[in-house]
Short mmCIF file of C-alpha atoms and ligand atoms in Angstrom, two decimals:
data_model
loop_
_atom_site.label_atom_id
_atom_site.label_comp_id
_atom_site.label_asym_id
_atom_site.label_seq_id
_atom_site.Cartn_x
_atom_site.Cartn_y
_atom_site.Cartn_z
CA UNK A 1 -0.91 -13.68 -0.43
CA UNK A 2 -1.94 -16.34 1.53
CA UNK A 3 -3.80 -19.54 1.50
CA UNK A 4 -7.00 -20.81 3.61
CA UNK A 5 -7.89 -20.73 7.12
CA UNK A 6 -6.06 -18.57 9.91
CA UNK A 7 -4.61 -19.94 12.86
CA UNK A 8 -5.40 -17.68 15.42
CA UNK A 9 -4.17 -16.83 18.52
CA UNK A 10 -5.73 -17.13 22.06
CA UNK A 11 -5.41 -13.38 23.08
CA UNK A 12 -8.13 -11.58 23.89
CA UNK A 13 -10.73 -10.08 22.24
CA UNK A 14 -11.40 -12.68 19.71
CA UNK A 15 -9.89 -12.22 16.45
CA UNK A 16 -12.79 -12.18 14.44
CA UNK A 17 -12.43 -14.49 10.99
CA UNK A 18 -11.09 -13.24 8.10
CA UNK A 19 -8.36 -14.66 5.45
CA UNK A 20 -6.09 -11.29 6.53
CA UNK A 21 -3.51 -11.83 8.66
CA UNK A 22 -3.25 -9.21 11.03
CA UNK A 23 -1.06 -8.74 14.49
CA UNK A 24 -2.86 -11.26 16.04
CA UNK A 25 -4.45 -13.14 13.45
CA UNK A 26 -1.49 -15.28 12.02
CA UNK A 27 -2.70 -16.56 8.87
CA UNK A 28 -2.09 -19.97 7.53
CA UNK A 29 0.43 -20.63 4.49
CA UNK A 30 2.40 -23.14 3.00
CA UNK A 31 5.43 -21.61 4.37
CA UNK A 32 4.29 -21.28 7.76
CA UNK A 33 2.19 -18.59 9.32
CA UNK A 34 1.97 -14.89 7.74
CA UNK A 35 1.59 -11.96 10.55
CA UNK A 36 1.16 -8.54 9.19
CA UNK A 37 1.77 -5.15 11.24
CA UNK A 38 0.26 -2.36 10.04
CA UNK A 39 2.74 0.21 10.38
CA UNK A 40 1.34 4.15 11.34
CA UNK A 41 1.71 5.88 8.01
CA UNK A 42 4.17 3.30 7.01
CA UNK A 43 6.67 4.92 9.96
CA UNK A 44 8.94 2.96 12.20
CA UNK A 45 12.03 3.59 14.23
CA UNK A 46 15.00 2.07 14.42
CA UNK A 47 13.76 0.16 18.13
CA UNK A 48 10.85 -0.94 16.36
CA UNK A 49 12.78 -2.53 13.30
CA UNK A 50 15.07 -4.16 15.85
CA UNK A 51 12.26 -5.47 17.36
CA UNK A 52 10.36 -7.17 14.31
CA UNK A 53 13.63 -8.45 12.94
CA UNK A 54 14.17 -10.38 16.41
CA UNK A 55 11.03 -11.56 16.54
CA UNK A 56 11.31 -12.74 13.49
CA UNK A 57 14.31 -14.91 13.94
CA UNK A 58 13.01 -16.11 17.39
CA UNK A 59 9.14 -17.01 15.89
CA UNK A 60 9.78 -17.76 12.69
CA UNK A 61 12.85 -18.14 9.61
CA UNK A 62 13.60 -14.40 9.18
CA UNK A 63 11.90 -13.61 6.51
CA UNK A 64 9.90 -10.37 6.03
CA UNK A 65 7.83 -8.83 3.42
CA UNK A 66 7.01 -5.32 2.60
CA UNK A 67 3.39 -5.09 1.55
CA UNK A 68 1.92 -2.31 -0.88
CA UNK A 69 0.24 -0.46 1.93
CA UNK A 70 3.18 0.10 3.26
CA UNK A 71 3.20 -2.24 5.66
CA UNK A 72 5.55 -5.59 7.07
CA UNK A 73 4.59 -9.24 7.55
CA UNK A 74 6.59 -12.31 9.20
CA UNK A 75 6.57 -15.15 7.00
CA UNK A 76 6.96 -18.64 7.98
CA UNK A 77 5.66 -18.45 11.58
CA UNK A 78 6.32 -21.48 13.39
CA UNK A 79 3.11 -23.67 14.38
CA UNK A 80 2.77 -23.11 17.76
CA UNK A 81 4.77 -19.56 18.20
CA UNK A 82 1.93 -17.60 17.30
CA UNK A 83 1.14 -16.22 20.53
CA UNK A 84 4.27 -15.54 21.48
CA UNK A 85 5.18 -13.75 18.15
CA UNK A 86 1.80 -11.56 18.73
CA UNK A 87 2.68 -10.56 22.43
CA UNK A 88 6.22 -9.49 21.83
CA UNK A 89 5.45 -7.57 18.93
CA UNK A 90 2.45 -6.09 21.22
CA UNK A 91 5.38 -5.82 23.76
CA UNK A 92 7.47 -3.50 21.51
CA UNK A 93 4.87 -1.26 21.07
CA UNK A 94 3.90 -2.22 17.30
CA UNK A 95 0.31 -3.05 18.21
CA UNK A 96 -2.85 -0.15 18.07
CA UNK A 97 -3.93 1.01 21.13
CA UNK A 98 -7.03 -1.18 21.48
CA UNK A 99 -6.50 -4.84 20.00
CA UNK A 100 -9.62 -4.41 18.26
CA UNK A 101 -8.90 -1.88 16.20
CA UNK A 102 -5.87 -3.51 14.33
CA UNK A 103 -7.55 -4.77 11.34
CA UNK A 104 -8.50 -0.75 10.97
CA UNK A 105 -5.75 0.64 10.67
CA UNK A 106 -5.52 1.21 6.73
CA UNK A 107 -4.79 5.20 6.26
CA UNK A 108 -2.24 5.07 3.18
CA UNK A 109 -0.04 8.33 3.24
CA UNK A 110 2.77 9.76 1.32
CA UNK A 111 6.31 8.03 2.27
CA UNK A 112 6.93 12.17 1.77
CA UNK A 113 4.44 13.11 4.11
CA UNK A 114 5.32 16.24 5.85
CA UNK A 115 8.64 16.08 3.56
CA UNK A 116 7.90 18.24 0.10
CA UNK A 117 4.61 20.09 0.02
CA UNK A 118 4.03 23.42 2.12
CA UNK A 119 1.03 22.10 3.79
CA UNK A 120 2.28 19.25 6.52
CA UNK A 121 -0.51 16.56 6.59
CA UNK A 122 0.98 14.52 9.33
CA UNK A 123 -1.17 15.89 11.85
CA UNK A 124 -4.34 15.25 9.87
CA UNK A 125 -3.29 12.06 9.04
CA UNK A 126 -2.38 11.27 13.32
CA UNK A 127 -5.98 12.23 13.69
CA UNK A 128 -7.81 10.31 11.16
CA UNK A 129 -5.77 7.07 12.44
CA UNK A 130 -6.78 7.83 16.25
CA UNK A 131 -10.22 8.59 14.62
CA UNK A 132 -10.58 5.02 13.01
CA UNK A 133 -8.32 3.37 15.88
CA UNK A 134 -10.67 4.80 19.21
CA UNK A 135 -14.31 4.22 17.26
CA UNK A 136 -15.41 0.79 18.27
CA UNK A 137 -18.29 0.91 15.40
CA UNK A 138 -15.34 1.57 13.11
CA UNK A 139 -13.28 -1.51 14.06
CA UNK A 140 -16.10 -3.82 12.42
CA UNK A 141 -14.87 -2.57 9.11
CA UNK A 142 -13.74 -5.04 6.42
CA UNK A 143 -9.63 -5.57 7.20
CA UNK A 144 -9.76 -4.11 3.41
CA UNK A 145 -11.21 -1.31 3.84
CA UNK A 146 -8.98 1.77 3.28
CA UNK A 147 -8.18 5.60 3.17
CA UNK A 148 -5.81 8.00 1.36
CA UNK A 149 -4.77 10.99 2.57
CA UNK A 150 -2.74 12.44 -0.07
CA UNK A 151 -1.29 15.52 0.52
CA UNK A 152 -0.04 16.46 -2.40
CA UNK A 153 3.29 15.41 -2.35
CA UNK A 154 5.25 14.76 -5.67
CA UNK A 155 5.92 11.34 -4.21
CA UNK A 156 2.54 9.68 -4.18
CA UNK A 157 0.75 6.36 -4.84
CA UNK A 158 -2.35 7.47 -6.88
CA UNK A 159 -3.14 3.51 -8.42
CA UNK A 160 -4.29 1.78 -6.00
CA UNK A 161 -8.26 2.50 -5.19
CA UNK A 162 -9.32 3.33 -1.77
CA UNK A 163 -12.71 3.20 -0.27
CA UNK A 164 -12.66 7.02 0.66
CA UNK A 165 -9.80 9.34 -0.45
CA UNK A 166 -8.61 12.53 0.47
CA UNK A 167 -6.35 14.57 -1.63
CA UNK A 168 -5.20 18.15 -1.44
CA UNK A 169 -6.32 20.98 -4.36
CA UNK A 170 -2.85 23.11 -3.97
CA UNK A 171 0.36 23.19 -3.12
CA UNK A 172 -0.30 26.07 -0.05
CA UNK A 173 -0.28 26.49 3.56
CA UNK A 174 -4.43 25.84 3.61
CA UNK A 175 -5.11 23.52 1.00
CA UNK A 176 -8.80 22.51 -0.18
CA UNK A 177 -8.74 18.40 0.25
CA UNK A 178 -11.19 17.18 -2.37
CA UNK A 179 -12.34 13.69 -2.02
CA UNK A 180 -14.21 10.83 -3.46
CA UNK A 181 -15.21 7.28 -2.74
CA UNK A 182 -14.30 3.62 -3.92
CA UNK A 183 -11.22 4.77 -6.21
CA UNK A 184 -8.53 7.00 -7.03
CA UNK A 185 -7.89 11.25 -6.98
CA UNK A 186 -8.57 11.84 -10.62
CA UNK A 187 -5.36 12.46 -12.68
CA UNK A 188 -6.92 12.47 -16.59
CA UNK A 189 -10.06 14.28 -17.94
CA UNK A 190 -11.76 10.99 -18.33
CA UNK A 191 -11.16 9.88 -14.43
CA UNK A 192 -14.07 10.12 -12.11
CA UNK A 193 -14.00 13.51 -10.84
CA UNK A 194 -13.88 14.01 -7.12
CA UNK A 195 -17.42 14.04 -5.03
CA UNK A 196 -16.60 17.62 -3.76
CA UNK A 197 -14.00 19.53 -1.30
CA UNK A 198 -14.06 20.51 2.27
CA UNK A 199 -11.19 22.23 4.29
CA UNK A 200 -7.81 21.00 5.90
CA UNK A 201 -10.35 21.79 9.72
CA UNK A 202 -13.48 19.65 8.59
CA UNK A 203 -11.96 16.46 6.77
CA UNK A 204 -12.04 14.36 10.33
CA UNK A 205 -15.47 14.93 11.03
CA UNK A 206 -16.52 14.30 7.20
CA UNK A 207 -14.38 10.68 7.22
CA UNK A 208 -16.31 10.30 10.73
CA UNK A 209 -19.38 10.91 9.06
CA UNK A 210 -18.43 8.71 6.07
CA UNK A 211 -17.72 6.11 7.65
CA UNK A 212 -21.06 5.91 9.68
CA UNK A 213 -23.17 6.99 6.50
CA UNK A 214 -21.02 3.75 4.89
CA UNK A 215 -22.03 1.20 8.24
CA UNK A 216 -25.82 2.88 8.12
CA UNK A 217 -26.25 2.40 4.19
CA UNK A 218 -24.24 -1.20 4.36
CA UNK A 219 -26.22 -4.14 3.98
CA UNK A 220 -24.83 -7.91 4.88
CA UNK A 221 -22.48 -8.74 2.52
CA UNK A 222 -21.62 -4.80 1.70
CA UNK A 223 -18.15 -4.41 3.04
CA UNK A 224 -16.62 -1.69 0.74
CA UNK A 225 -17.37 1.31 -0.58
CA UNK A 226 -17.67 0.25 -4.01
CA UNK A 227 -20.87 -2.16 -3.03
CA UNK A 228 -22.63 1.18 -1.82
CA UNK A 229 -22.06 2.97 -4.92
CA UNK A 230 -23.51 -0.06 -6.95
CA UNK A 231 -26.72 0.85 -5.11
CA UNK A 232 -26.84 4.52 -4.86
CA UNK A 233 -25.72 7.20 -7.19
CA UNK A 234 -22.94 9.61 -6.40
CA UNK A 235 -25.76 12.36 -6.02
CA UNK A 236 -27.80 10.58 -3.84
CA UNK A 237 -24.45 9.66 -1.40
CA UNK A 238 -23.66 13.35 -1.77
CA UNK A 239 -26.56 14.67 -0.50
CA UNK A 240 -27.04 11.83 2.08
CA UNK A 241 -23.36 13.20 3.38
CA UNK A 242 -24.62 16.91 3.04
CA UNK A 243 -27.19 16.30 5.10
CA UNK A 244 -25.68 14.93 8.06
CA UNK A 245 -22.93 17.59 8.35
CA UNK A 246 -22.49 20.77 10.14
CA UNK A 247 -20.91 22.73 6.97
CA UNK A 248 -21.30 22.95 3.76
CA UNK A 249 -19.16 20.60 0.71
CA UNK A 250 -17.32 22.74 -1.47
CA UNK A 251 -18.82 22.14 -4.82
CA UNK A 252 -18.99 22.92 -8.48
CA UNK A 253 -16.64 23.44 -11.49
CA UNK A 254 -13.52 24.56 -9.09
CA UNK A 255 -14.11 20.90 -7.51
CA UNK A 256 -15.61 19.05 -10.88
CA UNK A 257 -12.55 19.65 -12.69
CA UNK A 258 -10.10 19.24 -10.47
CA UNK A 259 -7.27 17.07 -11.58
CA UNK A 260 -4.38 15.95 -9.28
CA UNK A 261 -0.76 16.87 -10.84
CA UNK A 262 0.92 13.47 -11.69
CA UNK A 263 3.47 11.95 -9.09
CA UNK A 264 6.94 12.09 -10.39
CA UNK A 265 7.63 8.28 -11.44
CA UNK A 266 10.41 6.62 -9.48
CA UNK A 267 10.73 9.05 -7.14
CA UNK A 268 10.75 5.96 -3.96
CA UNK A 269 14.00 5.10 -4.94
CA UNK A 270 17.56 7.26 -5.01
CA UNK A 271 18.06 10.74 -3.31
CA UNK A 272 16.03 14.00 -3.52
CA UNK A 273 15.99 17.04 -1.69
CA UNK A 274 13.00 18.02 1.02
CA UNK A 275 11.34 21.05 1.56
CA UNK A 276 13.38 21.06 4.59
CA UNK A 277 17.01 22.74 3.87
CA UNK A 278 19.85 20.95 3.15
CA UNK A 279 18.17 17.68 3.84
CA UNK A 280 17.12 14.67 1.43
CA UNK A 281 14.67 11.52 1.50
CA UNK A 282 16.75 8.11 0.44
CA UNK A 283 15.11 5.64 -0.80
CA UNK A 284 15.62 2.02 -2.15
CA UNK A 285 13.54 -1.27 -2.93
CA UNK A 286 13.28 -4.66 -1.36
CA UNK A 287 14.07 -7.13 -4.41
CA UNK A 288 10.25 -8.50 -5.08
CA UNK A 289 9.08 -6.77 -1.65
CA UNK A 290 11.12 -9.95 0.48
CA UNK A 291 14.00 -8.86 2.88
CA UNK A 292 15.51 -10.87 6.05
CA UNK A 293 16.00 -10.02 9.30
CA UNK A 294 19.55 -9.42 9.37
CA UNK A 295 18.89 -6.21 6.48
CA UNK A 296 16.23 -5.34 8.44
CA UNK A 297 19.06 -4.92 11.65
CA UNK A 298 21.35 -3.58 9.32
CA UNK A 299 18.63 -0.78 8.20
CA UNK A 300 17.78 0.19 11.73
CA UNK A 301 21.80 0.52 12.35
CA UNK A 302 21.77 2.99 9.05
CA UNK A 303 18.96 5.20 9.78
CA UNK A 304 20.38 5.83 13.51
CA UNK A 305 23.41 7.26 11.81
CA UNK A 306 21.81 8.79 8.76
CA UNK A 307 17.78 9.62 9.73
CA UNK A 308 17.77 10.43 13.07
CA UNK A 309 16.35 6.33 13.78
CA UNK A 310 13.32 6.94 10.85
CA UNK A 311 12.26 4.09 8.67
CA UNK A 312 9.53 4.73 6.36
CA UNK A 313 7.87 2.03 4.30
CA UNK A 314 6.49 2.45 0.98
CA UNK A 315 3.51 1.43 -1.28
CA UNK A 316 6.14 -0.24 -3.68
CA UNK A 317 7.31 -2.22 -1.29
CA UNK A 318 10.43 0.01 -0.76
CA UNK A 319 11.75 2.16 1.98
CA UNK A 320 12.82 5.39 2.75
CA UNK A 321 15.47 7.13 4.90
CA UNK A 322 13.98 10.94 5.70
CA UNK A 323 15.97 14.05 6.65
CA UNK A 324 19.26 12.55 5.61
CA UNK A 325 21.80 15.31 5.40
CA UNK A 326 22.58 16.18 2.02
CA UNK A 327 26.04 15.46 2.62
CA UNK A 328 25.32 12.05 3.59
CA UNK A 329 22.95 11.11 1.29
CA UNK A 330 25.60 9.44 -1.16
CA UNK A 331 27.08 7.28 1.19
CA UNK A 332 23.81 6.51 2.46
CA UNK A 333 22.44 5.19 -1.14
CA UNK A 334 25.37 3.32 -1.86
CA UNK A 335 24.65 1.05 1.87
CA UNK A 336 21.51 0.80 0.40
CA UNK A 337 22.38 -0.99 -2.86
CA UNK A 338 25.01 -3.20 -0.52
CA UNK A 339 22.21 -4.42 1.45
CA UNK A 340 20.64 -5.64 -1.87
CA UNK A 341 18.56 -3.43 -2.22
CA UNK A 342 17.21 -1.95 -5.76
CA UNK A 343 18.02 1.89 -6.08
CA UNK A 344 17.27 2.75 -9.59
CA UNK A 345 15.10 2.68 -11.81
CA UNK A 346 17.36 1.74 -14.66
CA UNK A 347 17.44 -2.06 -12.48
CA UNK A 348 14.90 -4.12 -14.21
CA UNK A 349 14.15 -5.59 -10.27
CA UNK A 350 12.29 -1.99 -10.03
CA UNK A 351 9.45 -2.58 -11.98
CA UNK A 352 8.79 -6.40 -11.48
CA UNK A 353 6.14 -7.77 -8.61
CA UNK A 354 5.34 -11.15 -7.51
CA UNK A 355 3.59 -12.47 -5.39
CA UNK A 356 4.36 -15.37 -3.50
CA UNK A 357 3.55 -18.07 -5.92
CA UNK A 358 3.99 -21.59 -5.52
CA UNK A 359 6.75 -21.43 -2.88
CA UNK A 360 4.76 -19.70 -0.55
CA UNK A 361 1.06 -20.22 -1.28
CA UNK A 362 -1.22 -23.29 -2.22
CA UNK A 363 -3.01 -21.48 -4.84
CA UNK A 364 -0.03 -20.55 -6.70
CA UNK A 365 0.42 -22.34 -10.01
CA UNK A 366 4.12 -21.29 -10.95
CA UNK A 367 6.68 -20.21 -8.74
CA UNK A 368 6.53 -16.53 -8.97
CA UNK A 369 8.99 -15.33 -7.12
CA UNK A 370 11.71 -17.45 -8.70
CA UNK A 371 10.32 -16.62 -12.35
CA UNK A 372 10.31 -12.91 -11.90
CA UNK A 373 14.22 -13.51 -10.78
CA UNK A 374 14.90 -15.24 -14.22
CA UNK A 375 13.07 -12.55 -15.81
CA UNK A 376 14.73 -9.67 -14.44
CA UNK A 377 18.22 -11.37 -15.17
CA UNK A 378 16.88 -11.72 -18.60
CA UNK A 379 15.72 -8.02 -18.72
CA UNK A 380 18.43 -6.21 -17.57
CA UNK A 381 19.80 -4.28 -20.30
CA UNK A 382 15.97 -3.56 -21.28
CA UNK A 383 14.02 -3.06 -18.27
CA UNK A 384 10.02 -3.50 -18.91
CA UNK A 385 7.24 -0.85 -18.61
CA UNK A 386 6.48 -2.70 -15.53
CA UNK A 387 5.30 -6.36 -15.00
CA UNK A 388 3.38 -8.22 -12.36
CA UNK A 389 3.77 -11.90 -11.94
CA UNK A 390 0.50 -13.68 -10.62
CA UNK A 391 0.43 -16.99 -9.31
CA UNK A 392 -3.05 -17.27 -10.02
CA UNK A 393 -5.74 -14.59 -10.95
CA UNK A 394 -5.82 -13.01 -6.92
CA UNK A 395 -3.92 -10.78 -7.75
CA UNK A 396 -2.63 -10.53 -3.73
CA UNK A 397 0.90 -8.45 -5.14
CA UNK A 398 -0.41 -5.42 -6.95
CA UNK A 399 -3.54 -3.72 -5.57
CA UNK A 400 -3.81 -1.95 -9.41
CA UNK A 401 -3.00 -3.48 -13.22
CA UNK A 402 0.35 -3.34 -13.77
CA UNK A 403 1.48 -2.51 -17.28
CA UNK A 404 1.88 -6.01 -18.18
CA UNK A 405 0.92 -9.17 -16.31
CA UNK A 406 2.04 -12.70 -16.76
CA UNK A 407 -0.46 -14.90 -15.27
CA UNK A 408 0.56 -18.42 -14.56
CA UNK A 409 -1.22 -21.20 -16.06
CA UNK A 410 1.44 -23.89 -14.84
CA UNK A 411 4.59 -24.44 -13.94
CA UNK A 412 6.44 -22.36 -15.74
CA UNK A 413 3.74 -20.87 -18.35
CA UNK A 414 1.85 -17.65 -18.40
CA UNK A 415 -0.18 -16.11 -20.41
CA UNK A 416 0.17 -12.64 -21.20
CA UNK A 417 -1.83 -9.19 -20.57
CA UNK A 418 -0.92 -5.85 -21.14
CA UNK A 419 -3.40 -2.81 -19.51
CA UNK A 420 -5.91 -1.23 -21.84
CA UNK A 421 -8.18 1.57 -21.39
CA UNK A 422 -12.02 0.22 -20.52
CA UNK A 423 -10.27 -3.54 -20.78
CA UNK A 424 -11.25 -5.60 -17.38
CA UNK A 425 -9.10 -7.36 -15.35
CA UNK A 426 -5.42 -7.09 -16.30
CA UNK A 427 -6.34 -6.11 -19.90
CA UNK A 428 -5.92 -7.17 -23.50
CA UNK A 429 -4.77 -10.73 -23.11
CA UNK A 430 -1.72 -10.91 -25.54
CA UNK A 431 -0.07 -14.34 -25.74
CA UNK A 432 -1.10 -17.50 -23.85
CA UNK A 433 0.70 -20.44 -22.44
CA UNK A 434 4.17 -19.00 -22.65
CA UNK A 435 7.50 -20.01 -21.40
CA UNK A 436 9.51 -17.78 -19.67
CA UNK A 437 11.92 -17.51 -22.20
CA UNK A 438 8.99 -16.47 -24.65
CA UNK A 439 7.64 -14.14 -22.51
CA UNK A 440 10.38 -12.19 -22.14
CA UNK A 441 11.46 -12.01 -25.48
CA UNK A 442 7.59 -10.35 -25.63
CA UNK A 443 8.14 -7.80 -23.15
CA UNK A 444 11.68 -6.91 -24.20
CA UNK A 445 10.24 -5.66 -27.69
CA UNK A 446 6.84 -4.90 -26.29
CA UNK A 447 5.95 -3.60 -29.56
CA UNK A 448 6.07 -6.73 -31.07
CA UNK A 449 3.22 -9.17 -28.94
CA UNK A 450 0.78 -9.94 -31.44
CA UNK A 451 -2.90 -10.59 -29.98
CA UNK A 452 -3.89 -13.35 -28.91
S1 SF4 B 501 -2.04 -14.22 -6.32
FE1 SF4 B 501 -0.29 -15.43 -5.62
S2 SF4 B 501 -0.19 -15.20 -3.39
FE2 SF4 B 501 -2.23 -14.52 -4.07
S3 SF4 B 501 -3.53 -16.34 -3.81
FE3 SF4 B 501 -2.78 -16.33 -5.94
S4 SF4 B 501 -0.89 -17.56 -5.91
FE4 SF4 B 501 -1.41 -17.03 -3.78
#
């Protein structure tokens, strides 16, 4: 989502290199400098909020991003503000609590957590980011490298792969969390199956001892999960693992074929009820995951009346408003679409990504972001199975393949790919070279592309 080198700042420690921006590694792009701040479990209050939309006006032109970790990044930094821009979000407490640990902080929750499932997995989830956050060895870990810690919760993000995940077996007080390493919790028969289960009690000290069997087994160059199981069979990791802890993995057919009930689709955007009485999440989308300061204000301002100051941000670069009062929850989605924002899945602006594209990044053959506008105008009354726009074949917007993905080729032209079963990359290529206008003819009858 970014191009080239990073500018970074002067605090201390050193920000070591990477092409991630970070808090305090403001990353180079063609509209200015990109700072990302990893929210805790996606959560902010209203204070907070305030705080990064002010910043953002002071530092830089007001425009934020929601990421699909469910995070927020400052675009268009000015040259020179970085510093300043690092310290007063450091200031407002948005920083971890050792400045090393910030490009660590990648535990990807449930927006829901703690909101519709019997078992609350907040706690856990508190301790596995104080786990990663106060282990220096951990803080060497590639900025990509990240955990799930799904707990079951009918609002999940079960696409995008994670170097170790963590889901739970039941909807119960005591839940089993099964787990596995360099994907996703298995939802179909054919999916990987999950390495094997331990309890609610041991899953810090197994991610502890994860992550250190990961940094012992790691060569140079190794810096995800998925490079260690090139080189060692799941077996062999297992019983590596096994023999390092105190208790024993739950194992066997219980564990083997163990499938994860599917999310409910949409379910990040309009109202539904909690497990808590009488209350409801909200929830609504950033049009293509951009938003300026002033909604950001005007979002703090709504969740002090409606949420009790909660902001939660989402993997699909949406947010939600928890513990809304039932009663309130109307008046609180309809703010929501005045702000702009998208609130149903019916709006064609719901299943589009792009990334920045040529307006915001020097790699970026066609301008994404405007395209995917055009597109969704030109969608409306037949919104697509989902679509990702790519300015070039990065991929920075979607961390899984999307349905259907228009790669640009120039300005302008794309070729086309829709997702296939054991196809690579973004899957049976379908058209190539199109115009805009072509290409959405395609997906509006997406029955009709003929293969390329
Ligand atoms: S995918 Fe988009 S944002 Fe990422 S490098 Fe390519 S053009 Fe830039």
């Amino acid at each position: 989502m970014h191009d080239s080198s990073a500018r970074s700042t002067h605090s201390a420690p050193a920000v070591r290199p990477s092409a991630c921006p970070g808090l305090l590694r403001i990353v180079a792009s063609r509209d200015g400098g990109i700072c990302r701040i990893k929210l805790p479990c996606g959560q902010l209050d209203a204070h907070a909020a305030r705080a990064i939309a002010r910043a953002a006006e002071r530092h830089a032109d007001g425009v934020l991003e929601a990421t699909n970790r469910a995070n927020l990044q400052i675009r268009g930094v000015q040259a020179g503000a970085e510093n300043a821009l690092s310290h007063e979000l450091l200031a407002a407490g948005l920083g971890p609590r050792e400045l090393a640990a910030d490009d660590v902080r990648n535990l990807l929750v449930s927006p829901a957590l703690g909101l519709d499932t019997a078992f609350d997995a907040s706690p856990l989830a508190r301790q596995l980011l104080d786990l990663l956050e106060r282990t220096p060895r951990f803080h060497g870990l590639s900025p990509k490298f990240g955990v799930q810690l799904d707990g079951g919760e009918s609002l999940a993000m079960l696409e995008h792969p994670n170097d170790i995940w963590l889901s739970a077996m039941s909807n119960d007080a005591a839940p089993l969390f099964a787990f596995g390493l360099a994907g996703c919790p298995p939802q179909n028969e054919t999916d990987c199956p999950a390495l094997a289960a331990v309890t609610a009690e041991q899953v810090p000290l197994l991610v502890e001892t994860l992550l250190h069997l990961f940094l012992d087994l790691a060569s140079d160059g190794q810096t995800r999960m998925r490079h260690l199981r090139e080189m060692h069979s799941d077996e062999v990791l297992q019983e590596r693992l096994q023999q390092r802890l105190p208790f024993p993995l739950h194992l066997g057919p219980r564990v083997e074929n163990w499938r994860r009930p599917s999310p409910t689709a949409f379910a990040h955007l309009g109202i539904h009820p909690q497990r808590q009485p009488e209350r409801s999440l909200v929830g609504a989308g950033f049009a293509l995951g951009r938003l300026d300061s002033t909604t950001l204000l005007a979002l703090a301002d709504l969740a002090e009346r409606f949420s009790g100051g909660q902001l939660r941000l989402t993997p699909w670069q949406s947010l939600i408003l928890p513990d809304v009062a039932q009663a309130d929850a109307a008046v609180v989605l309809a703010a929501l679409a005045n702000l702009g924002l998208v609130i149903d899945a019916a709006q064609a602006l719901s299943r589009i990504v792009a990334c920045s594209g040529s307006s915001g990044c020097a790699r970026g053959l066609a301008d994404t972001k405007a395209d995917a506008l055009r597109l969704a105008e030109r969608l409306r009354h037949a919104p697509p199975a989902g679509v990702h726009l790519c300015g070039c074949p990065r991929s920075c917007a979607a961390a899984h393949v999307a349905p259907y993905t228009l790669l640009a080729v120039a300005d302008g032209r794309y070729d086309l790919f829709r997702r296939a079963d054991g196809v690579a990359g973004f899957g049976q290529p379908l058209a190539r070279n199109l115009s805009l206008d072509a290409a959405s003819d395609l997906l509006a009858a997406p029955g009709a592309p003929t293969d390329a």
